[in-house]
mmCIF file of N, CA and C and ligand atoms in Angstrom:
data_model
loop_
_atom_site.group_PDB
_atom_site.id
_atom_site.type_symbol
_atom_site.label_atom_id
_atom_site.label_comp_id
_atom_site.label_asym_id
_atom_site.label_seq_id
_atom_site.Cartn_x
_atom_site.Cartn_y
_atom_site.Cartn_z
ATOM 1 N N MET A 1 65.140 136.234 -79.355
ATOM 2 C CA MET A 1 65.339 134.850 -80.109
ATOM 3 C C MET A 1 66.764 134.366 -79.406
ATOM 4 N N THR A 2 66.864 133.043 -79.271
ATOM 5 C CA THR A 2 67.968 132.253 -78.281
ATOM 6 C C THR A 2 68.944 131.114 -79.257
ATOM 7 N N LYS A 3 69.823 130.809 -78.558
ATOM 8 C CA LYS A 3 70.554 130.056 -79.040
ATOM 9 C C LYS A 3 70.360 128.711 -79.317
ATOM 10 N N LEU A 4 70.590 127.723 -80.091
ATOM 11 C CA LEU A 4 69.831 126.561 -80.230
ATOM 12 C C LEU A 4 70.839 125.819 -79.415
ATOM 13 N N ASP A 5 69.840 125.048 -78.843
ATOM 14 C CA ASP A 5 70.166 124.154 -77.358
ATOM 15 C C ASP A 5 70.791 123.032 -78.248
ATOM 16 N N ASP A 6 71.622 121.949 -77.017
ATOM 17 C CA ASP A 6 72.336 120.777 -77.327
ATOM 18 C C ASP A 6 71.438 120.000 -78.396
ATOM 19 N N ASP A 7 70.519 119.803 -77.870
ATOM 20 C CA ASP A 7 69.318 118.987 -78.560
ATOM 21 C C ASP A 7 69.436 119.011 -79.691
ATOM 22 N N GLY A 8 68.990 120.655 -80.222
ATOM 23 C CA GLY A 8 68.912 120.679 -81.322
ATOM 24 C C GLY A 8 70.201 120.701 -82.156
ATOM 25 N N ARG A 9 71.165 121.224 -81.510
ATOM 26 C CA ARG A 9 72.319 120.602 -82.335
ATOM 27 C C ARG A 9 73.031 119.385 -82.963
ATOM 28 N N LYS A 10 72.697 118.526 -81.987
ATOM 29 C CA LYS A 10 72.688 117.028 -82.396
ATOM 30 C C LYS A 10 71.926 116.502 -83.527
ATOM 31 N N SER A 11 70.520 116.828 -83.586
ATOM 32 C CA SER A 11 69.492 116.763 -84.357
ATOM 33 C C SER A 11 69.908 117.372 -86.001
ATOM 34 N N LEU A 12 70.776 118.076 -85.953
ATOM 35 C CA LEU A 12 71.475 118.671 -87.205
ATOM 36 C C LEU A 12 72.607 117.885 -87.595
ATOM 37 N N THR A 13 73.681 117.676 -86.417
ATOM 38 C CA THR A 13 74.259 116.795 -87.178
ATOM 39 C C THR A 13 74.356 115.447 -87.502
ATOM 40 N N ASP A 14 72.764 114.995 -86.601
ATOM 41 C CA ASP A 14 72.503 113.475 -87.152
ATOM 42 C C ASP A 14 72.254 113.970 -88.448
ATOM 43 N N ALA A 15 71.402 114.902 -88.705
ATOM 44 C CA ALA A 15 71.188 114.585 -90.236
ATOM 45 C C ALA A 15 72.131 114.951 -91.261
ATOM 46 N N GLY A 16 73.307 115.059 -90.937
ATOM 47 C CA GLY A 16 74.114 115.364 -91.785
ATOM 48 C C GLY A 16 74.838 116.589 -91.803
ATOM 49 N N TRP A 17 74.173 117.350 -90.966
ATOM 50 C CA TRP A 17 75.261 119.112 -91.089
ATOM 51 C C TRP A 17 76.205 118.894 -90.153
ATOM 52 N N THR A 18 77.588 119.547 -90.823
ATOM 53 C CA THR A 18 78.707 119.480 -90.146
ATOM 54 C C THR A 18 78.824 121.195 -89.497
ATOM 55 N N LEU A 19 79.331 120.958 -87.962
ATOM 56 C CA LEU A 19 79.398 122.205 -87.344
ATOM 57 C C LEU A 19 81.083 122.942 -88.275
ATOM 58 N N VAL A 20 80.962 124.252 -88.223
ATOM 59 C CA VAL A 20 81.799 125.046 -88.917
ATOM 60 C C VAL A 20 83.067 125.087 -87.681
ATOM 61 N N ASP A 21 83.997 125.090 -88.264
ATOM 62 C CA ASP A 21 85.676 125.423 -87.327
ATOM 63 C C ASP A 21 85.319 127.385 -87.000
ATOM 64 N N GLY A 22 85.434 127.499 -85.959
ATOM 65 C CA GLY A 22 86.027 128.779 -85.476
ATOM 66 C C GLY A 22 84.616 129.863 -85.789
ATOM 67 N N ARG A 23 83.320 128.981 -85.899
ATOM 68 C CA ARG A 23 82.316 129.910 -85.897
ATOM 69 C C ARG A 23 80.798 129.049 -85.383
ATOM 70 N N ASP A 24 79.858 129.706 -85.078
ATOM 71 C CA ASP A 24 78.517 129.294 -84.540
ATOM 72 C C ASP A 24 77.722 128.655 -85.978
ATOM 73 N N ALA A 25 77.936 127.776 -86.975
ATOM 74 C CA ALA A 25 77.440 127.768 -87.966
ATOM 75 C C ALA A 25 77.480 126.495 -88.078
ATOM 76 N N VAL A 26 76.610 125.692 -89.288
ATOM 77 C CA VAL A 26 76.451 124.572 -89.541
ATOM 78 C C VAL A 26 76.819 124.393 -91.340
ATOM 79 N N THR A 27 77.359 123.618 -91.833
ATOM 80 C CA THR A 27 77.180 123.407 -93.257
ATOM 81 C C THR A 27 76.650 121.767 -93.657
ATOM 82 N N LYS A 28 76.136 122.186 -95.212
ATOM 83 C CA LYS A 28 76.402 120.686 -95.944
ATOM 84 C C LYS A 28 76.359 121.209 -96.905
ATOM 85 N N THR A 29 76.876 120.265 -98.072
ATOM 86 C CA THR A 29 76.905 120.101 -99.497
ATOM 87 C C THR A 29 76.107 119.431 -100.045
ATOM 88 N N TYR A 30 75.059 119.839 -100.973
ATOM 89 C CA TYR A 30 74.190 118.891 -101.895
ATOM 90 C C TYR A 30 74.886 118.942 -102.962
ATOM 91 N N GLU A 31 74.369 117.629 -103.562
ATOM 92 C CA GLU A 31 75.007 117.358 -105.108
ATOM 93 C C GLU A 31 73.955 116.951 -106.071
ATOM 94 N N PHE A 32 73.395 117.462 -106.884
ATOM 95 C CA PHE A 32 72.300 117.180 -108.030
ATOM 96 C C PHE A 32 72.758 116.379 -108.514
ATOM 97 N N LYS A 33 71.715 116.259 -109.798
ATOM 98 C CA LYS A 33 71.997 115.333 -110.938
ATOM 99 C C LYS A 33 72.365 116.336 -111.909
ATOM 100 N N ASN A 34 72.320 117.645 -112.047
ATOM 101 C CA ASN A 34 72.735 118.503 -112.929
ATOM 102 C C ASN A 34 72.239 120.223 -112.156
ATOM 103 N N PHE A 35 72.848 120.845 -113.091
ATOM 104 C CA PHE A 35 72.405 122.597 -112.649
ATOM 105 C C PHE A 35 71.218 123.019 -112.423
ATOM 106 N N ILE A 36 70.024 122.022 -113.679
ATOM 107 C CA ILE A 36 68.748 122.561 -113.352
ATOM 108 C C ILE A 36 68.010 121.945 -111.877
ATOM 109 N N GLU A 37 68.793 120.754 -111.887
ATOM 110 C CA GLU A 37 67.853 120.260 -110.507
ATOM 111 C C GLU A 37 68.631 121.139 -109.535
ATOM 112 N N ALA A 38 70.073 121.243 -109.220
ATOM 113 C CA ALA A 38 70.505 122.210 -108.020
ATOM 114 C C ALA A 38 69.952 123.936 -108.232
ATOM 115 N N PHE A 39 69.547 124.262 -109.369
ATOM 116 C CA PHE A 39 68.944 125.554 -109.310
ATOM 117 C C PHE A 39 67.610 125.701 -108.584
ATOM 118 N N GLY A 40 66.661 124.545 -109.205
ATOM 119 C CA GLY A 40 65.299 124.034 -109.085
ATOM 120 C C GLY A 40 65.346 124.373 -107.316
ATOM 121 N N PHE A 41 66.526 123.648 -106.675
ATOM 122 C CA PHE A 41 66.426 123.680 -105.251
ATOM 123 C C PHE A 41 66.560 124.782 -104.568
ATOM 124 N N MET A 42 67.722 125.283 -105.426
ATOM 125 C CA MET A 42 68.039 126.818 -104.784
ATOM 126 C C MET A 42 66.975 127.566 -104.924
ATOM 127 N N THR A 43 65.797 127.826 -105.856
ATOM 128 C CA THR A 43 64.283 128.473 -105.993
ATOM 129 C C THR A 43 63.388 128.269 -105.076
ATOM 130 N N LYS A 44 63.267 126.985 -104.812
ATOM 131 C CA LYS A 44 62.259 126.393 -103.747
ATOM 132 C C LYS A 44 62.849 127.054 -102.628
ATOM 133 N N ALA A 45 64.365 126.844 -102.282
ATOM 134 C CA ALA A 45 64.906 127.304 -100.716
ATOM 135 C C ALA A 45 64.863 128.638 -100.579
ATOM 136 N N ALA A 46 64.717 129.375 -102.029
ATOM 137 C CA ALA A 46 64.847 130.690 -101.432
ATOM 138 C C ALA A 46 63.556 131.540 -101.002
ATOM 139 N N ILE A 47 62.409 130.619 -101.709
ATOM 140 C CA ILE A 47 60.944 131.055 -101.388
ATOM 141 C C ILE A 47 60.825 130.791 -99.685
ATOM 142 N N TRP A 48 61.095 129.524 -99.677
ATOM 143 C CA TRP A 48 61.259 129.416 -97.857
ATOM 144 C C TRP A 48 61.959 130.002 -96.953
ATOM 145 N N ALA A 49 63.340 130.255 -97.577
ATOM 146 C CA ALA A 49 64.111 131.565 -96.762
ATOM 147 C C ALA A 49 63.205 132.846 -96.645
ATOM 148 N N GLU A 50 62.624 133.444 -97.970
ATOM 149 C CA GLU A 50 61.802 134.606 -97.637
ATOM 150 C C GLU A 50 60.542 134.295 -96.521
ATOM 151 N N LYS A 51 59.721 133.029 -96.643
ATOM 152 C CA LYS A 51 58.608 133.090 -95.970
ATOM 153 C C LYS A 51 59.538 133.184 -94.299
ATOM 154 N N LEU A 52 60.266 132.304 -94.062
ATOM 155 C CA LEU A 52 60.669 132.373 -92.648
ATOM 156 C C LEU A 52 61.578 133.430 -92.057
ATOM 157 N N ASN A 53 62.021 134.596 -93.239
ATOM 158 C CA ASN A 53 63.172 135.813 -92.978
ATOM 159 C C ASN A 53 63.900 135.101 -92.282
ATOM 160 N N HIS A 54 64.459 134.215 -92.939
ATOM 161 C CA HIS A 54 66.014 133.397 -92.793
ATOM 162 C C HIS A 54 66.743 132.921 -93.899
ATOM 163 N N HIS A 55 67.501 133.455 -93.972
ATOM 164 C CA HIS A 55 68.596 133.341 -95.309
ATOM 165 C C HIS A 55 69.753 132.715 -95.325
ATOM 166 N N PRO A 56 70.373 131.853 -96.327
ATOM 167 C CA PRO A 56 71.278 130.728 -96.016
ATOM 168 C C PRO A 56 72.381 131.641 -96.712
ATOM 169 N N GLU A 57 73.493 131.430 -96.381
ATOM 170 C CA GLU A 57 75.026 131.702 -97.172
ATOM 171 C C GLU A 57 75.229 130.417 -98.147
ATOM 172 N N TRP A 58 75.082 130.428 -99.263
ATOM 173 C CA TRP A 58 75.227 129.722 -100.001
ATOM 174 C C TRP A 58 76.335 129.817 -101.328
ATOM 175 N N PHE A 59 76.840 128.904 -102.385
ATOM 176 C CA PHE A 59 77.722 128.625 -103.068
ATOM 177 C C PHE A 59 77.398 127.951 -103.770
ATOM 178 N N ASN A 60 77.073 127.890 -105.219
ATOM 179 C CA ASN A 60 76.933 126.777 -105.949
ATOM 180 C C ASN A 60 77.525 127.111 -107.268
ATOM 181 N N VAL A 61 78.555 126.013 -107.817
ATOM 182 C CA VAL A 61 79.068 125.451 -108.764
ATOM 183 C C VAL A 61 78.674 124.195 -109.920
ATOM 184 N N TYR A 62 77.802 124.485 -111.022
ATOM 185 C CA TYR A 62 77.148 123.384 -112.118
ATOM 186 C C TYR A 62 75.883 122.921 -110.740
ATOM 187 N N LYS A 63 76.532 121.498 -110.010
ATOM 188 C CA LYS A 63 75.468 120.642 -109.600
ATOM 189 C C LYS A 63 75.544 120.598 -108.207
ATOM 190 N N LYS A 64 76.656 121.380 -107.881
ATOM 191 C CA LYS A 64 76.765 121.181 -105.849
ATOM 192 C C LYS A 64 76.510 122.615 -105.659
ATOM 193 N N VAL A 65 75.503 122.569 -104.458
ATOM 194 C CA VAL A 65 75.482 123.517 -103.807
ATOM 195 C C VAL A 65 75.689 123.763 -102.247
ATOM 196 N N GLU A 66 76.559 124.322 -101.935
ATOM 197 C CA GLU A 66 77.315 124.429 -100.354
ATOM 198 C C GLU A 66 76.670 125.408 -99.503
ATOM 199 N N VAL A 67 75.937 124.947 -98.905
ATOM 200 C CA VAL A 67 75.058 125.814 -97.804
ATOM 201 C C VAL A 67 75.661 126.065 -96.573
ATOM 202 N N THR A 68 76.042 127.112 -96.000
ATOM 203 C CA THR A 68 76.137 127.397 -94.659
ATOM 204 C C THR A 68 74.939 128.265 -93.768
ATOM 205 N N LEU A 69 74.687 127.490 -92.577
ATOM 206 C CA LEU A 69 73.589 128.377 -91.699
ATOM 207 C C LEU A 69 73.827 129.294 -90.552
ATOM 208 N N THR A 70 73.669 130.039 -90.284
ATOM 209 C CA THR A 70 74.160 130.787 -88.981
ATOM 210 C C THR A 70 72.850 132.072 -88.621
ATOM 211 N N THR A 71 72.934 132.169 -87.661
ATOM 212 C CA THR A 71 71.644 133.217 -87.520
ATOM 213 C C THR A 71 72.476 134.573 -86.813
ATOM 214 N N HIS A 72 72.574 136.071 -87.450
ATOM 215 C CA HIS A 72 73.383 136.921 -87.548
ATOM 216 C C HIS A 72 72.618 137.569 -86.293
ATOM 217 N N ASP A 73 71.619 137.457 -86.225
ATOM 218 C CA ASP A 73 70.600 138.122 -84.875
ATOM 219 C C ASP A 73 71.115 138.062 -83.583
ATOM 220 N N VAL A 74 71.629 136.534 -83.462
ATOM 221 C CA VAL A 74 72.238 135.976 -82.099
ATOM 222 C C VAL A 74 73.518 135.622 -82.517
ATOM 223 N N ASP A 75 74.038 136.123 -83.275
ATOM 224 C CA ASP A 75 75.544 135.706 -83.630
ATOM 225 C C ASP A 75 75.797 134.158 -83.213
ATOM 226 N N GLY A 76 75.606 133.287 -83.908
ATOM 227 C CA GLY A 76 75.407 131.632 -84.053
ATOM 228 C C GLY A 76 73.860 130.855 -84.034
ATOM 229 N N LEU A 77 73.847 129.787 -83.913
ATOM 230 C CA LEU A 77 72.842 128.823 -84.405
ATOM 231 C C LEU A 77 71.449 129.414 -83.548
ATOM 232 N N SER A 78 70.505 129.059 -84.070
ATOM 233 C CA SER A 78 69.299 129.479 -83.402
ATOM 234 C C SER A 78 68.159 128.447 -84.049
ATOM 235 N N GLU A 79 67.330 128.408 -83.461
ATOM 236 C CA GLU A 79 65.991 127.758 -83.980
ATOM 237 C C GLU A 79 65.492 127.844 -85.460
ATOM 238 N N LEU A 80 66.044 128.939 -85.948
ATOM 239 C CA LEU A 80 65.622 129.007 -87.234
ATOM 240 C C LEU A 80 66.404 128.461 -88.377
ATOM 241 N N ASP A 81 67.522 128.191 -87.875
ATOM 242 C CA ASP A 81 68.240 127.764 -88.803
ATOM 243 C C ASP A 81 67.993 125.910 -88.680
ATOM 244 N N ALA A 82 67.675 125.270 -87.236
ATOM 245 C CA ALA A 82 66.950 124.077 -87.500
ATOM 246 C C ALA A 82 66.333 123.959 -88.561
ATOM 247 N N LYS A 83 65.147 125.118 -88.244
ATOM 248 C CA LYS A 83 64.036 124.993 -89.475
ATOM 249 C C LYS A 83 64.103 124.916 -90.924
ATOM 250 N N LEU A 84 65.612 125.967 -91.375
ATOM 251 C CA LEU A 84 65.547 126.042 -92.459
ATOM 252 C C LEU A 84 66.599 124.535 -92.851
ATOM 253 N N ALA A 85 66.993 124.523 -92.345
ATOM 254 C CA ALA A 85 67.830 122.979 -92.454
ATOM 255 C C ALA A 85 67.055 121.921 -93.361
ATOM 256 N N GLU A 86 66.014 121.680 -92.088
ATOM 257 C CA GLU A 86 65.167 120.588 -92.034
ATOM 258 C C GLU A 86 64.183 120.930 -93.630
ATOM 259 N N LYS A 87 64.132 121.891 -93.740
ATOM 260 C CA LYS A 87 63.296 122.384 -94.948
ATOM 261 C C LYS A 87 64.044 122.022 -96.056
ATOM 262 N N MET A 88 65.473 122.646 -96.047
ATOM 263 C CA MET A 88 66.292 122.280 -97.154
ATOM 264 C C MET A 88 66.537 120.858 -97.351
ATOM 265 N N ASP A 89 66.465 119.891 -96.124
ATOM 266 C CA ASP A 89 66.602 118.152 -96.443
ATOM 267 C C ASP A 89 65.583 117.812 -97.288
ATOM 268 N N ALA A 90 64.303 118.279 -96.864
ATOM 269 C CA ALA A 90 63.200 117.741 -97.287
ATOM 270 C C ALA A 90 63.158 118.096 -98.676
ATOM 271 N N LEU A 91 63.487 119.632 -99.610
ATOM 272 C CA LEU A 91 63.390 119.867 -100.745
ATOM 273 C C LEU A 91 64.583 119.064 -101.629
ATOM 274 N N ALA A 92 65.696 118.683 -100.557
ATOM 275 C CA ALA A 92 66.707 118.177 -101.696
ATOM 276 C C ALA A 92 66.290 116.806 -101.857
ATOM 277 N N LYS A 93 65.399 116.301 -101.272
ATOM 278 C CA LYS A 93 65.153 114.517 -101.586
ATOM 279 C C LYS A 93 64.825 114.228 -103.164
HETATM 280 C C1 LIG B 101 65.971 142.717 -90.351
HETATM 281 C C2 LIG B 101 65.757 140.835 -90.636
HETATM 282 O O1 LIG B 101 64.329 140.285 -89.962
HETATM 283 C C3 LIG B 101 66.855 140.350 -90.403
HETATM 284 O O2 LIG B 101 68.161 140.736 -91.048
HETATM 285 C C4 LIG B 101 66.916 138.749 -90.750
HETATM 286 C C5 LIG B 101 67.189 138.722 -92.451
HETATM 287 N N1 LIG B 101 67.616 137.046 -92.649
HETATM 288 C C6 LIG B 101 68.638 136.757 -91.760
HETATM 289 N N2 LIG B 101 68.914 135.456 -91.872
HETATM 290 C C7 LIG B 101 69.886 134.996 -91.259
HETATM 291 N N3 LIG B 101 70.521 133.764 -91.860
HETATM 292 N N4 LIG B 101 70.221 135.641 -89.625
HETATM 293 C C8 LIG B 101 69.724 136.742 -89.712
HETATM 294 O O3 LIG B 101 69.706 136.794 -88.413
HETATM 295 C C9 LIG B 101 68.672 137.291 -90.528
HETATM 296 N N5 LIG B 101 68.085 138.119 -90.331
#
């Protein structure tokens, strides 16, 4: 697996993901209507994460879910982060 190229990084930031300081990773905070919506999103995202064998770092408080994506295997962003980000954005709609 290789690191995500510049076009891939631009697509992520265009989609509202923010590059993390001091780390090759992106982050986004989703806010839902309530805890059930937030947890429903996490449940669906978890199934996709297993399917892709690529797992988010995330933190949930009530209706907010903070997600950070990076690939430990390449010590930075990879195509898998782009794929999971796209999936999560679709699930959060
Ligand atoms: C052995 C297994 O395939 C790896 O540990 C997978 C699992 N999930 C993963 N998730 C993430 N975010 N990065 C990885 O490098 C990664 N590697």
